Amino acid sequence: MAEATEIRKLVYLVTGGCGFLGEHVVRMLLQREPRLSELRVFDLHLGPWLEELKTGPVRVTAIQGDVTQAHEVAAAVAGAHVVIHTAGLVDVFGRASPETIYEVNVQGTKNVIEACVQTGTRFLVYTSSMEVVGPNIKGHPFYRGNEDTPYEAVHKHPYPCSKAQAEQLVLEANGREVHGGLPLVTCALRPTGIYGEGHQIMRDFYHQGLRLGGRLFRAIPASVEHGRVYVGNVAWMHVLVARELQRQTALLGGQVYFCYDESPYKSYEDFNMEFLGPCGLRLVETRLLVPYWLLMLLAALNALLQWLLRPLLLYAPLLNPYTLAVANTTFTVSTDKARRHFGYEPLFSWEDSRSRTIRWVRAVEGSAP
Ligand SMILES: NC(=O)c1ccc[n+]([C@@H]2O[C@H](COP(=O)([O-])OP(=O)(O)OC[C@H]3O[C@@H](n4cnc5c(N)ncnc54)[C@H](O)[C@@H]3O)[C@@H](O)[C@H]2O)c1
Ligand SMILES: CC(C)[C@@H](O)CC[C@@H](C)[C@H]1CC[C@H]2[C@@H]3[C@H](O)C=C4C[C@@H](O)CC[C@]4(C)[C@H]3CC[C@]12C
């Protein structure tokens, strides 16, 4: 018992801890970080499930707060040894204004960095995104690329722009002196498209398929490959890099790492069907009926409708010019930098990731056969 007490001495803060990824990071920390004495979960919207976590040996502190409010962030960070910053506005559907996306993703990250510097927190892990790299506005494919692959990362959309700016702020902050005189150590993780339990877009596709009589209609050629990564492996990579950042500050400080696992390279739609197929949906081959120019027209009409309806209601369909372009551009990563630098190996196999996700879709949607 004495040994356990000695080990439990670290305070972690997870911003966005009630989000899709954030919840998995919170649960993974409680399962696999033995040195935790307190886990602070900071989010604009706290989940009721947090209450069930308060019965264990680790003190779980739920903090309702806004990363755009510097004083709220500073109060949450004060006394933490490690911050895992996942909070963000993940919006490529036009739900939020560009200003709001910037305010949350960039200014919010600035507030987290400054809070670490002011309060003496030395270790910061930032959840960045593949979109910091691409696909770019020219639709250049990124095929089996890694952290060092040359690629013209040119963006116009508010979301990738905000993620790129935030990541740069985090990496530039590496080495800054924090209160107490020691250096801040930062790194950024770049997940590709995350899937798994709690993935809202997967849920949206499933609902769309149910509305269309159990069918989804192919919009993207099967040849356009997307890298995807299971949420449990992304959470595990966050926990592991947060631990190793404290041990190997020179090697890991200021670095970026793609998040990857054994999930197969497939088109976005074909990959989703790995889970939606066993739940009764089928993908109808309509590529001949719906040529790409017609898809572009439909996407543009959706964007026009969104703009016209905005004063009355929020119209934010999955198909818009940006999502169509991203879906239609190959983006896959092939790297082992995380393994080489901090011994990362996926915790969940593809088979396990797939079965867990299928189970979730069935359970959540009540579609178990
Ligand atoms: N989902 C993906 O495929 C994916 C891929 C790569 C990177 N990411 C990144 O991972 C992170 C988490 O994404 P997610 O998919 O879990 O999204 P999510 O929307 O499920 O979670 C984001 C969380 O941040 C919180 N949040 C938003 N604005 C906030 C604010 N102002 N103050 C405090 N909390 C706030 C939300 O309430 C939510 O709980 C994001 O930074 C995102 O850019 C996601
Ligand atoms: C309607 C069809 C054209 C359909 O195929 C559109 C799919 C589209 C909604 C998704 C295709 C690629 C997705 C993005 C990708 O997985 C990576 C992302 C980075 C991450 O940081 C946030 C989410 C996202 C932008 C993700 C969003 C949905 C897609 C655009």
Tab-separated table of C-alpha atoms and ligand atoms in Angstrom:
chain	number	residue	atom	x	y	z
A	1	MET	CA	0.000	0.000	0.000
A	2	ALA	CA	2.841	2.363	0.914
A	3	GLU	CA	4.435	1.745	-2.490
A	4	ALA	CA	1.173	2.534	-4.282
A	5	THR	CA	0.822	5.749	-2.284
A	6	GLU	CA	4.370	6.784	-3.166
A	7	ILE	CA	3.718	6.144	-6.858
A	8	ARG	CA	0.452	8.114	-6.978
A	9	LYS	CA	1.781	11.645	-7.068
A	10	LEU	CA	1.016	13.129	-10.488
A	11	VAL	CA	-1.799	15.480	-11.458
A	12	TYR	CA	-2.974	15.334	-15.081
A	13	LEU	CA	-5.383	17.697	-16.807
A	14	VAL	CA	-7.283	16.652	-19.939
A	15	THR	CA	-8.974	19.508	-21.788
A	16	GLY	CA	-11.916	18.401	-23.940
A	17	GLY	CA	-12.055	15.380	-21.651
A	18	CYS	CA	-15.734	14.758	-22.355
A	19	GLY	CA	-15.369	14.618	-26.122
A	20	PHE	CA	-15.177	11.608	-28.416
A	21	LEU	CA	-11.386	11.265	-28.049
A	22	GLY	CA	-11.186	12.976	-24.659
A	23	GLU	CA	-13.366	10.432	-22.894
A	24	HIS	CA	-11.185	7.590	-24.173
A	25	VAL	CA	-8.057	9.449	-23.007
A	26	VAL	CA	-9.601	9.938	-19.538
A	27	ARG	CA	-10.536	6.282	-19.219
A	28	MET	CA	-7.161	5.126	-20.597
A	29	LEU	CA	-5.294	7.293	-18.069
A	30	LEU	CA	-7.276	5.777	-15.197
A	31	GLN	CA	-6.548	2.283	-16.489
A	32	ARG	CA	-2.903	2.681	-17.512
A	33	GLU	CA	-1.223	5.552	-15.691
A	34	PRO	CA	-0.342	4.161	-12.208
A	35	ARG	CA	1.268	7.414	-11.019
A	36	LEU	CA	-1.967	9.404	-11.158
A	37	SER	CA	-3.105	10.992	-7.909
A	38	GLU	CA	-5.590	13.410	-9.515
A	39	LEU	CA	-7.177	13.542	-12.972
A	40	ARG	CA	-8.767	16.842	-13.895
A	41	VAL	CA	-11.340	16.726	-16.698
A	42	PHE	CA	-11.888	20.170	-18.229
A	43	ASP	CA	-14.678	20.666	-20.745
A	44	LEU	CA	-17.335	23.126	-21.869
A	45	HIS	CA	-19.875	20.329	-21.548
A	46	LEU	CA	-19.319	17.814	-18.751
A	47	GLY	CA	-20.650	14.284	-19.246
A	48	PRO	CA	-22.767	12.533	-16.592
A	49	TRP	CA	-20.548	9.444	-16.963
A	50	LEU	CA	-17.815	11.276	-15.039
A	51	GLU	CA	-19.628	10.524	-11.778
A	52	GLU	CA	-18.985	6.771	-12.177
A	53	LEU	CA	-15.225	7.454	-12.292
A	54	LYS	CA	-15.120	9.002	-8.835
A	55	THR	CA	-15.153	5.717	-6.941
A	56	GLY	CA	-11.571	4.666	-7.693
A	57	PRO	CA	-8.205	5.428	-6.039
A	58	VAL	CA	-7.586	8.417	-8.312
A	59	ARG	CA	-9.274	11.707	-7.513
A	60	VAL	CA	-11.302	12.705	-10.605
A	61	THR	CA	-12.058	16.425	-10.687
A	62	ALA	CA	-14.649	17.581	-13.220
A	63	ILE	CA	-14.135	21.210	-14.239
A	64	GLN	CA	-16.710	22.941	-16.407
A	65	GLY	CA	-14.792	25.594	-18.296
A	66	ASP	CA	-14.014	27.319	-21.574
A	67	VAL	CA	-10.527	27.248	-23.092
A	68	THR	CA	-11.182	30.661	-24.624
A	69	GLN	CA	-11.295	32.088	-21.081
A	70	ALA	CA	-7.656	32.430	-19.951
A	71	HIS	CA	-8.499	32.694	-16.261
A	72	GLU	CA	-10.557	29.498	-16.331
A	73	VAL	CA	-7.736	27.646	-18.056
A	74	ALA	CA	-5.119	28.978	-15.609
A	75	ALA	CA	-7.209	27.889	-12.632
A	76	ALA	CA	-7.565	24.372	-14.082
A	77	VAL	CA	-3.873	24.057	-15.023
A	78	ALA	CA	-2.449	25.358	-11.724
A	79	GLY	CA	-0.763	22.472	-9.925
A	80	ALA	CA	-0.960	20.001	-12.804
A	81	HIS	CA	2.186	18.144	-13.853
A	82	VAL	CA	0.881	17.220	-17.328
A	83	VAL	CA	-1.703	18.762	-19.634
A	84	ILE	CA	-3.237	16.764	-22.497
A	85	HIS	CA	-4.997	19.360	-24.644
A	86	THR	CA	-7.673	17.730	-26.812
A	87	ALA	CA	-10.338	20.451	-26.567
A	88	GLY	CA	-11.235	21.843	-29.933
A	89	LEU	CA	-13.964	22.751	-32.365
A	90	VAL	CA	-13.937	19.970	-34.944
A	91	ASP	CA	-16.082	21.628	-37.557
A	92	VAL	CA	-15.793	21.087	-41.311
A	93	PHE	CA	-19.555	21.324	-41.819
A	94	GLY	CA	-20.040	25.063	-41.360
A	95	ARG	CA	-21.745	24.829	-37.994
A	96	ALA	CA	-19.480	27.437	-36.364
A	97	SER	CA	-18.097	30.679	-37.753
A	98	PRO	CA	-14.418	30.901	-38.761
A	99	GLU	CA	-13.967	33.367	-35.900
A	100	THR	CA	-15.317	30.899	-33.349
A	101	ILE	CA	-13.155	28.090	-34.731
A	102	TYR	CA	-10.115	30.335	-34.413
A	103	GLU	CA	-11.138	31.482	-30.937
A	104	VAL	CA	-11.398	27.930	-29.618
A	105	ASN	CA	-8.657	26.150	-31.509
A	106	VAL	CA	-5.979	28.845	-31.640
A	107	GLN	CA	-6.705	31.286	-28.824
A	108	GLY	CA	-7.728	28.378	-26.616
A	109	THR	CA	-4.380	26.707	-27.243
A	110	LYS	CA	-2.556	29.977	-26.557
A	111	ASN	CA	-4.388	30.125	-23.223
A	112	VAL	CA	-3.306	26.580	-22.368
A	113	ILE	CA	0.327	27.321	-23.212
A	114	GLU	CA	0.370	30.554	-21.205
A	115	ALA	CA	-1.298	28.807	-18.277
A	116	CYS	CA	1.472	26.178	-18.277
A	117	VAL	CA	4.134	28.912	-18.341
A	118	GLN	CA	2.500	31.003	-15.619
A	119	THR	CA	1.718	28.141	-13.224
A	120	GLY	CA	4.832	26.000	-13.767
A	121	THR	CA	3.300	23.000	-15.571
A	122	ARG	CA	6.102	21.477	-17.590
A	123	PHE	CA	4.560	18.881	-19.903
A	124	LEU	CA	2.023	19.583	-22.637
A	125	VAL	CA	0.680	17.103	-25.201
A	126	TYR	CA	-1.432	18.642	-27.972
A	127	THR	CA	-3.962	16.765	-30.077
A	128	SER	CA	-3.249	18.094	-33.527
A	129	SER	CA	-4.538	16.508	-36.744
A	130	MET	CA	-3.540	14.996	-40.064
A	131	GLU	CA	-5.214	18.047	-41.556
A	132	VAL	CA	-2.299	20.196	-40.450
A	133	VAL	CA	-0.539	18.475	-43.372
A	134	GLY	CA	-3.377	17.805	-45.781
A	135	PRO	CA	-5.143	17.211	-47.994
A	136	ASN	CA	-4.134	20.609	-49.355
A	137	ILE	CA	-6.319	22.924	-51.400
A	138	LYS	CA	-4.786	21.519	-54.607
A	139	GLY	CA	-6.001	18.002	-53.838
A	140	HIS	CA	-2.496	16.549	-53.868
A	141	PRO	CA	-2.503	12.939	-52.617
A	142	PHE	CA	-0.428	12.048	-49.543
A	143	TYR	CA	0.310	8.366	-50.085
A	144	ARG	CA	1.852	6.340	-47.269
A	145	GLY	CA	3.613	9.500	-46.047
A	146	ASN	CA	5.388	10.059	-42.732
A	147	GLU	CA	6.352	12.979	-40.503
A	148	ASP	CA	9.242	13.866	-42.827
A	149	THR	CA	7.500	13.471	-46.191
A	150	PRO	CA	7.639	16.709	-48.187
A	151	TYR	CA	4.108	17.976	-48.894
A	152	GLU	CA	2.736	21.422	-49.801
A	153	ALA	CA	0.552	22.038	-46.743
A	154	VAL	CA	-1.656	24.826	-48.102
A	155	HIS	CA	-5.060	25.367	-46.471
A	156	LYS	CA	-7.969	27.788	-46.784
A	157	HIS	CA	-10.621	26.132	-44.625
A	158	PRO	CA	-10.862	27.549	-41.073
A	159	TYR	CA	-10.497	24.158	-39.367
A	160	PRO	CA	-7.178	22.962	-40.835
A	161	CYS	CA	-5.848	26.519	-40.672
A	162	SER	CA	-6.657	26.693	-36.956
A	163	LYS	CA	-5.117	23.282	-36.235
A	164	ALA	CA	-1.942	24.226	-38.102
A	165	GLN	CA	-1.623	27.516	-36.199
A	166	ALA	CA	-2.267	25.835	-32.863
A	167	GLU	CA	0.238	23.069	-33.526
A	168	GLN	CA	2.875	25.607	-34.466
A	169	LEU	CA	2.255	27.536	-31.228
A	170	VAL	CA	2.663	24.346	-29.190
A	171	LEU	CA	5.895	23.302	-30.898
A	172	GLU	CA	7.341	26.814	-30.682
A	173	ALA	CA	6.569	26.865	-26.957
A	174	ASN	CA	8.856	23.888	-26.370
A	175	GLY	CA	11.769	25.043	-24.202
A	176	ARG	CA	10.067	28.186	-22.844
A	177	GLU	CA	10.838	28.758	-19.187
A	178	VAL	CA	7.880	28.104	-16.937
A	179	HIS	CA	7.286	29.472	-13.430
A	180	GLY	CA	9.983	27.876	-11.282
A	181	GLY	CA	12.678	28.185	-13.936
A	182	LEU	CA	12.451	24.834	-15.721
A	183	PRO	CA	11.677	24.415	-19.440
A	184	LEU	CA	8.255	23.602	-20.899
A	185	VAL	CA	8.290	20.327	-22.870
A	186	THR	CA	5.671	19.990	-25.616
A	187	CYS	CA	4.766	17.646	-28.447
A	188	ALA	CA	1.880	17.211	-30.885
A	189	LEU	CA	0.050	14.088	-32.027
A	190	ARG	CA	-1.572	14.017	-35.473
A	191	PRO	CA	-4.407	11.498	-35.663
A	192	THR	CA	-5.799	10.633	-39.075
A	193	GLY	CA	-9.581	10.052	-39.195
A	194	ILE	CA	-10.439	8.611	-35.806
A	195	TYR	CA	-13.169	5.979	-35.511
A	196	GLY	CA	-14.616	3.944	-32.669
A	197	GLU	CA	-17.073	4.109	-29.811
A	198	GLY	CA	-18.616	7.573	-29.709
A	199	HIS	CA	-17.804	8.666	-33.286
A	200	GLN	CA	-20.622	11.082	-34.166
A	201	ILE	CA	-19.998	11.057	-37.931
A	202	MET	CA	-20.287	7.249	-37.973
A	203	ARG	CA	-23.574	7.637	-36.133
A	204	ASP	CA	-24.708	10.209	-38.712
A	205	PHE	CA	-23.881	7.880	-41.598
A	206	TYR	CA	-25.798	5.090	-39.901
A	207	HIS	CA	-28.871	7.269	-39.404
A	208	GLN	CA	-28.620	8.416	-43.035
A	209	GLY	CA	-28.520	4.785	-44.173
A	210	LEU	CA	-31.561	3.884	-42.086
A	211	ARG	CA	-33.471	6.808	-43.580
A	212	LEU	CA	-32.568	5.567	-47.075
A	213	GLY	CA	-33.924	2.073	-46.507
A	214	GLY	CA	-30.692	0.478	-45.335
A	215	ARG	CA	-28.642	1.881	-48.210
A	216	LEU	CA	-25.755	4.292	-48.562
A	217	PHE	CA	-24.743	5.533	-52.005
A	218	ARG	CA	-21.100	5.533	-53.029
A	219	ALA	CA	-19.815	9.002	-53.808
A	220	ILE	CA	-16.084	8.338	-53.738
A	221	PRO	CA	-14.119	5.801	-55.830
A	222	ALA	CA	-12.859	2.814	-53.830
A	223	SER	CA	-9.372	3.681	-55.076
A	224	VAL	CA	-9.196	6.865	-52.959
A	225	GLU	CA	-7.559	5.650	-49.750
A	226	HIS	CA	-7.908	7.249	-46.342
A	227	GLY	CA	-5.870	6.457	-43.265
A	228	ARG	CA	-8.028	5.799	-40.216
A	229	VAL	CA	-7.075	5.057	-36.597
A	230	TYR	CA	-9.010	3.491	-33.736
A	231	VAL	CA	-9.832	5.885	-30.883
A	232	GLY	CA	-8.481	3.494	-28.246
A	233	ASN	CA	-5.069	3.463	-29.924
A	234	VAL	CA	-5.079	7.249	-30.219
A	235	ALA	CA	-5.889	7.476	-26.505
A	236	TRP	CA	-3.113	5.007	-25.706
A	237	MET	CA	-0.604	7.025	-27.748
A	238	HIS	CA	-1.573	10.136	-25.744
A	239	VAL	CA	-1.038	8.350	-22.421
A	240	LEU	CA	2.269	6.855	-23.517
A	241	VAL	CA	3.741	10.023	-24.992
A	242	ALA	CA	2.680	12.008	-21.908
A	243	ARG	CA	4.665	9.530	-19.774
A	244	GLU	CA	7.721	9.361	-22.056
A	245	LEU	CA	7.784	13.146	-22.541
A	246	GLN	CA	8.752	13.356	-18.866
A	247	ARG	CA	11.543	10.804	-19.274
A	248	GLN	CA	12.990	11.729	-22.683
A	249	THR	CA	12.518	15.498	-22.854
A	250	ALA	CA	15.327	16.134	-25.356
A	251	LEU	CA	14.193	13.467	-27.829
A	252	LEU	CA	10.424	14.024	-27.682
A	253	GLY	CA	10.255	17.764	-26.923
A	254	GLY	CA	9.064	19.804	-29.914
A	255	GLN	CA	8.220	16.707	-31.987
A	256	VAL	CA	5.124	15.730	-33.981
A	257	TYR	CA	3.858	12.164	-34.333
A	258	PHE	CA	1.196	10.753	-36.625
A	259	CYS	CA	-1.252	8.467	-34.823
A	260	TYR	CA	-1.473	5.104	-36.540
A	261	ASP	CA	-2.385	1.460	-36.025
A	262	GLU	CA	-3.234	-1.619	-38.117
A	263	SER	CA	-6.505	-0.237	-39.492
A	264	PRO	CA	-6.594	-0.960	-43.234
A	265	TYR	CA	-6.259	1.704	-45.905
A	266	LYS	CA	-9.644	2.048	-47.646
A	267	SER	CA	-11.834	4.765	-49.068
A	268	TYR	CA	-13.668	6.645	-46.327
A	269	GLU	CA	-16.981	5.095	-47.321
A	270	ASP	CA	-15.660	1.538	-47.726
A	271	PHE	CA	-13.949	1.778	-44.354
A	272	ASN	CA	-17.175	2.896	-42.671
A	273	MET	CA	-18.929	-0.094	-44.224
A	274	GLU	CA	-16.638	-2.375	-42.182
A	275	PHE	CA	-18.896	-1.404	-39.295
A	276	LEU	CA	-22.155	-0.349	-40.938
A	277	GLY	CA	-22.342	-3.468	-43.138
A	278	PRO	CA	-22.574	-5.850	-40.161
A	279	CYS	CA	-25.263	-3.509	-38.824
A	280	GLY	CA	-27.434	-4.099	-41.887
A	281	LEU	CA	-26.487	-1.307	-44.294
A	282	ARG	CA	-25.196	-1.801	-47.826
A	283	LEU	CA	-23.230	0.518	-50.114
A	284	VAL	CA	-24.943	0.988	-53.473
A	285	GLU	CA	-22.571	1.471	-56.426
A	286	THR	CA	-23.893	4.676	-57.963
A	287	ARG	CA	-20.634	6.053	-59.277
A	288	LEU	CA	-21.885	5.715	-62.864
A	289	LEU	CA	-25.159	7.417	-62.020
A	290	VAL	CA	-23.675	10.232	-59.958
A	291	PRO	CA	-20.637	11.616	-61.772
A	292	TYR	CA	-18.182	13.709	-59.797
A	293	TRP	CA	-19.279	16.970	-61.441
A	294	LEU	CA	-22.826	16.312	-60.199
A	295	LEU	CA	-21.495	15.660	-56.696
A	296	MET	CA	-19.617	18.951	-56.858
A	297	LEU	CA	-22.820	20.685	-57.915
A	298	LEU	CA	-24.775	19.084	-55.060
A	299	ALA	CA	-22.040	20.062	-52.602
A	300	ALA	CA	-22.112	23.642	-53.867
A	301	LEU	CA	-25.906	23.715	-53.574
A	302	ASN	CA	-25.592	22.509	-49.977
A	303	ALA	CA	-23.182	25.334	-49.246
A	304	LEU	CA	-25.558	27.872	-50.854
A	305	LEU	CA	-28.512	26.490	-48.914
A	306	GLN	CA	-26.546	26.643	-45.688
A	307	TRP	CA	-25.789	30.309	-46.350
A	308	LEU	CA	-29.379	31.194	-47.299
A	309	LEU	CA	-30.945	29.321	-44.369
A	310	ARG	CA	-28.454	30.484	-41.737
A	311	PRO	CA	-30.688	33.333	-40.433
A	312	LEU	CA	-33.472	30.783	-39.907
A	313	LEU	CA	-31.832	27.450	-39.054
A	314	LEU	CA	-28.578	25.522	-39.130
A	315	TYR	CA	-28.356	23.377	-42.247
A	316	ALA	CA	-25.078	21.417	-42.057
A	317	PRO	CA	-25.112	18.262	-44.238
A	318	LEU	CA	-22.154	15.890	-44.496
A	319	LEU	CA	-21.661	16.807	-48.167
A	320	ASN	CA	-20.117	20.201	-48.835
A	321	PRO	CA	-17.309	21.342	-51.159
A	322	TYR	CA	-14.694	20.841	-48.452
A	323	THR	CA	-15.767	17.410	-47.224
A	324	LEU	CA	-16.113	16.211	-50.808
A	325	ALA	CA	-12.603	17.392	-51.646
A	326	VAL	CA	-11.112	15.785	-48.529
A	327	ALA	CA	-12.991	12.537	-49.076
A	328	ASN	CA	-11.852	12.460	-52.689
A	329	THR	CA	-8.141	12.872	-51.948
A	330	THR	CA	-5.911	9.993	-50.895
A	331	PHE	CA	-4.329	10.603	-47.499
A	332	THR	CA	-2.577	7.687	-45.825
A	333	VAL	CA	0.331	7.556	-43.427
A	334	SER	CA	2.967	4.880	-42.968
A	335	THR	CA	5.367	5.600	-40.134
A	336	ASP	CA	6.957	4.104	-37.044
A	337	LYS	CA	8.278	7.330	-35.489
A	338	ALA	CA	6.145	6.889	-32.373
A	339	ARG	CA	7.492	3.365	-31.938
A	340	ARG	CA	11.080	4.473	-32.452
A	341	HIS	CA	10.813	7.476	-30.118
A	342	PHE	CA	8.650	6.193	-27.273
A	343	GLY	CA	7.955	2.521	-27.885
A	344	TYR	CA	4.379	2.932	-29.109
A	345	GLU	CA	2.633	-0.204	-30.310
A	346	PRO	CA	-1.137	-0.234	-30.957
A	347	LEU	CA	-2.988	-1.529	-27.904
A	348	PHE	CA	-5.923	-2.745	-30.009
A	349	SER	CA	-5.589	-4.945	-33.095
A	350	TRP	CA	-7.636	-4.171	-36.213
A	351	GLU	CA	-9.911	-7.100	-35.426
A	352	ASP	CA	-10.479	-5.858	-31.873
A	353	SER	CA	-10.969	-2.245	-32.999
A	354	ARG	CA	-13.482	-3.395	-35.616
A	355	SER	CA	-15.482	-5.617	-33.273
A	356	ARG	CA	-15.609	-2.952	-30.554
A	357	THR	CA	-16.868	-0.375	-33.052
A	358	ILE	CA	-19.504	-2.742	-34.484
A	359	ARG	CA	-20.660	-3.558	-30.969
A	360	TRP	CA	-20.987	0.137	-30.233
A	361	VAL	CA	-23.014	0.908	-33.371
A	362	ARG	CA	-25.350	-1.966	-32.601
A	363	ALA	CA	-25.747	-1.115	-28.924
A	364	VAL	CA	-26.131	2.610	-29.379
A	365	GLU	CA	-28.573	2.369	-32.293
A	366	GLY	CA	-30.480	-0.616	-30.880
A	367	SER	CA	-29.793	-2.432	-34.121
A	368	ALA	CA	-28.596	-5.731	-32.659
A	369	PRO	CA	-30.080	-8.509	-34.859
B	1	LIG	N1	-12.293	13.087	-34.698
B	1	LIG	C1	-11.250	12.966	-35.498
B	1	LIG	O1	-11.268	12.234	-36.501
B	1	LIG	C2	-10.001	13.728	-35.197
B	1	LIG	C3	-8.880	13.479	-35.985
B	1	LIG	C4	-7.713	14.189	-35.733
B	1	LIG	C5	-7.666	15.099	-34.692
B	1	LIG	N2	-8.751	15.324	-33.946
B	1	LIG	C6	-8.636	16.303	-32.853
B	1	LIG	O2	-8.939	15.638	-31.632
B	1	LIG	C7	-9.501	16.554	-30.697
B	1	LIG	C8	-10.794	15.975	-30.156
B	1	LIG	O3	-11.629	15.783	-31.253
B	1	LIG	P1	-13.000	14.943	-31.115
B	1	LIG	O4	-13.218	14.246	-32.404
B	1	LIG	O5	-12.952	14.169	-29.851
B	1	LIG	O6	-14.065	16.119	-31.015
B	1	LIG	P2	-15.259	16.336	-29.977
B	1	LIG	O7	-16.034	17.494	-30.479
B	1	LIG	O8	-15.964	15.056	-29.713
B	1	LIG	O9	-14.489	16.734	-28.622
B	1	LIG	C9	-14.011	18.023	-28.411
B	1	LIG	C10	-14.296	18.377	-26.948
B	1	LIG	O10	-13.810	19.693	-26.725
B	1	LIG	C11	-14.795	20.400	-26.006
B	1	LIG	N3	-14.710	21.830	-26.287
B	1	LIG	C12	-15.043	22.451	-27.434
B	1	LIG	N4	-14.890	23.777	-27.294
B	1	LIG	C13	-14.448	23.987	-26.020
B	1	LIG	C14	-14.115	25.128	-25.271
B	1	LIG	N5	-14.227	26.344	-25.794
B	1	LIG	N6	-13.680	24.960	-24.000
B	1	LIG	C15	-13.588	23.732	-23.453
B	1	LIG	N7	-13.903	22.600	-24.103
B	1	LIG	C16	-14.326	22.745	-25.379
B	1	LIG	C17	-16.133	19.847	-26.476
B	1	LIG	O11	-17.156	20.089	-25.521
B	1	LIG	C18	-15.802	18.369	-26.651
B	1	LIG	O12	-16.074	17.646	-25.475
B	1	LIG	C19	-9.684	17.868	-31.455
B	1	LIG	O13	-8.642	18.752	-31.117
B	1	LIG	C20	-9.589	17.464	-32.924
B	1	LIG	O14	-9.093	18.514	-33.722
B	1	LIG	C21	-9.924	14.667	-34.155
B	2	LIG	C1	-20.760	12.790	-48.540
B	2	LIG	C2	-19.591	11.962	-49.033
B	2	LIG	C3	-18.730	12.765	-49.985
B	2	LIG	C4	-18.794	11.426	-47.855
B	2	LIG	O1	-17.836	10.506	-48.321
B	2	LIG	C5	-18.111	12.578	-47.094
B	2	LIG	C6	-17.200	12.059	-45.996
B	2	LIG	C7	-16.682	13.234	-45.131
B	2	LIG	C8	-17.804	13.721	-44.213
B	2	LIG	C9	-15.431	12.766	-44.358
B	2	LIG	C10	-14.332	12.288	-45.343
B	2	LIG	C11	-12.988	12.562	-44.655
B	2	LIG	C12	-13.380	13.027	-43.261
B	2	LIG	C13	-12.351	13.844	-42.480
B	2	LIG	C14	-11.047	13.046	-42.267
B	2	LIG	O2	-11.352	11.764	-41.734
B	2	LIG	C15	-10.147	13.724	-41.298
B	2	LIG	C16	-10.547	14.697	-40.446
B	2	LIG	C17	-9.521	15.376	-39.591
B	2	LIG	C18	-9.975	15.547	-38.139
B	2	LIG	O3	-9.094	16.424	-37.482
B	2	LIG	C19	-11.376	16.098	-38.044
B	2	LIG	C20	-12.369	15.298	-38.886
B	2	LIG	C21	-11.937	15.196	-40.373
B	2	LIG	C22	-11.960	16.582	-40.997
B	2	LIG	C23	-12.921	14.224	-41.094
B	2	LIG	C24	-14.327	14.858	-41.232
B	2	LIG	C25	-15.290	14.052	-42.103
B	2	LIG	C26	-14.693	13.790	-43.491
B	2	LIG	C27	-14.499	15.084	-44.239
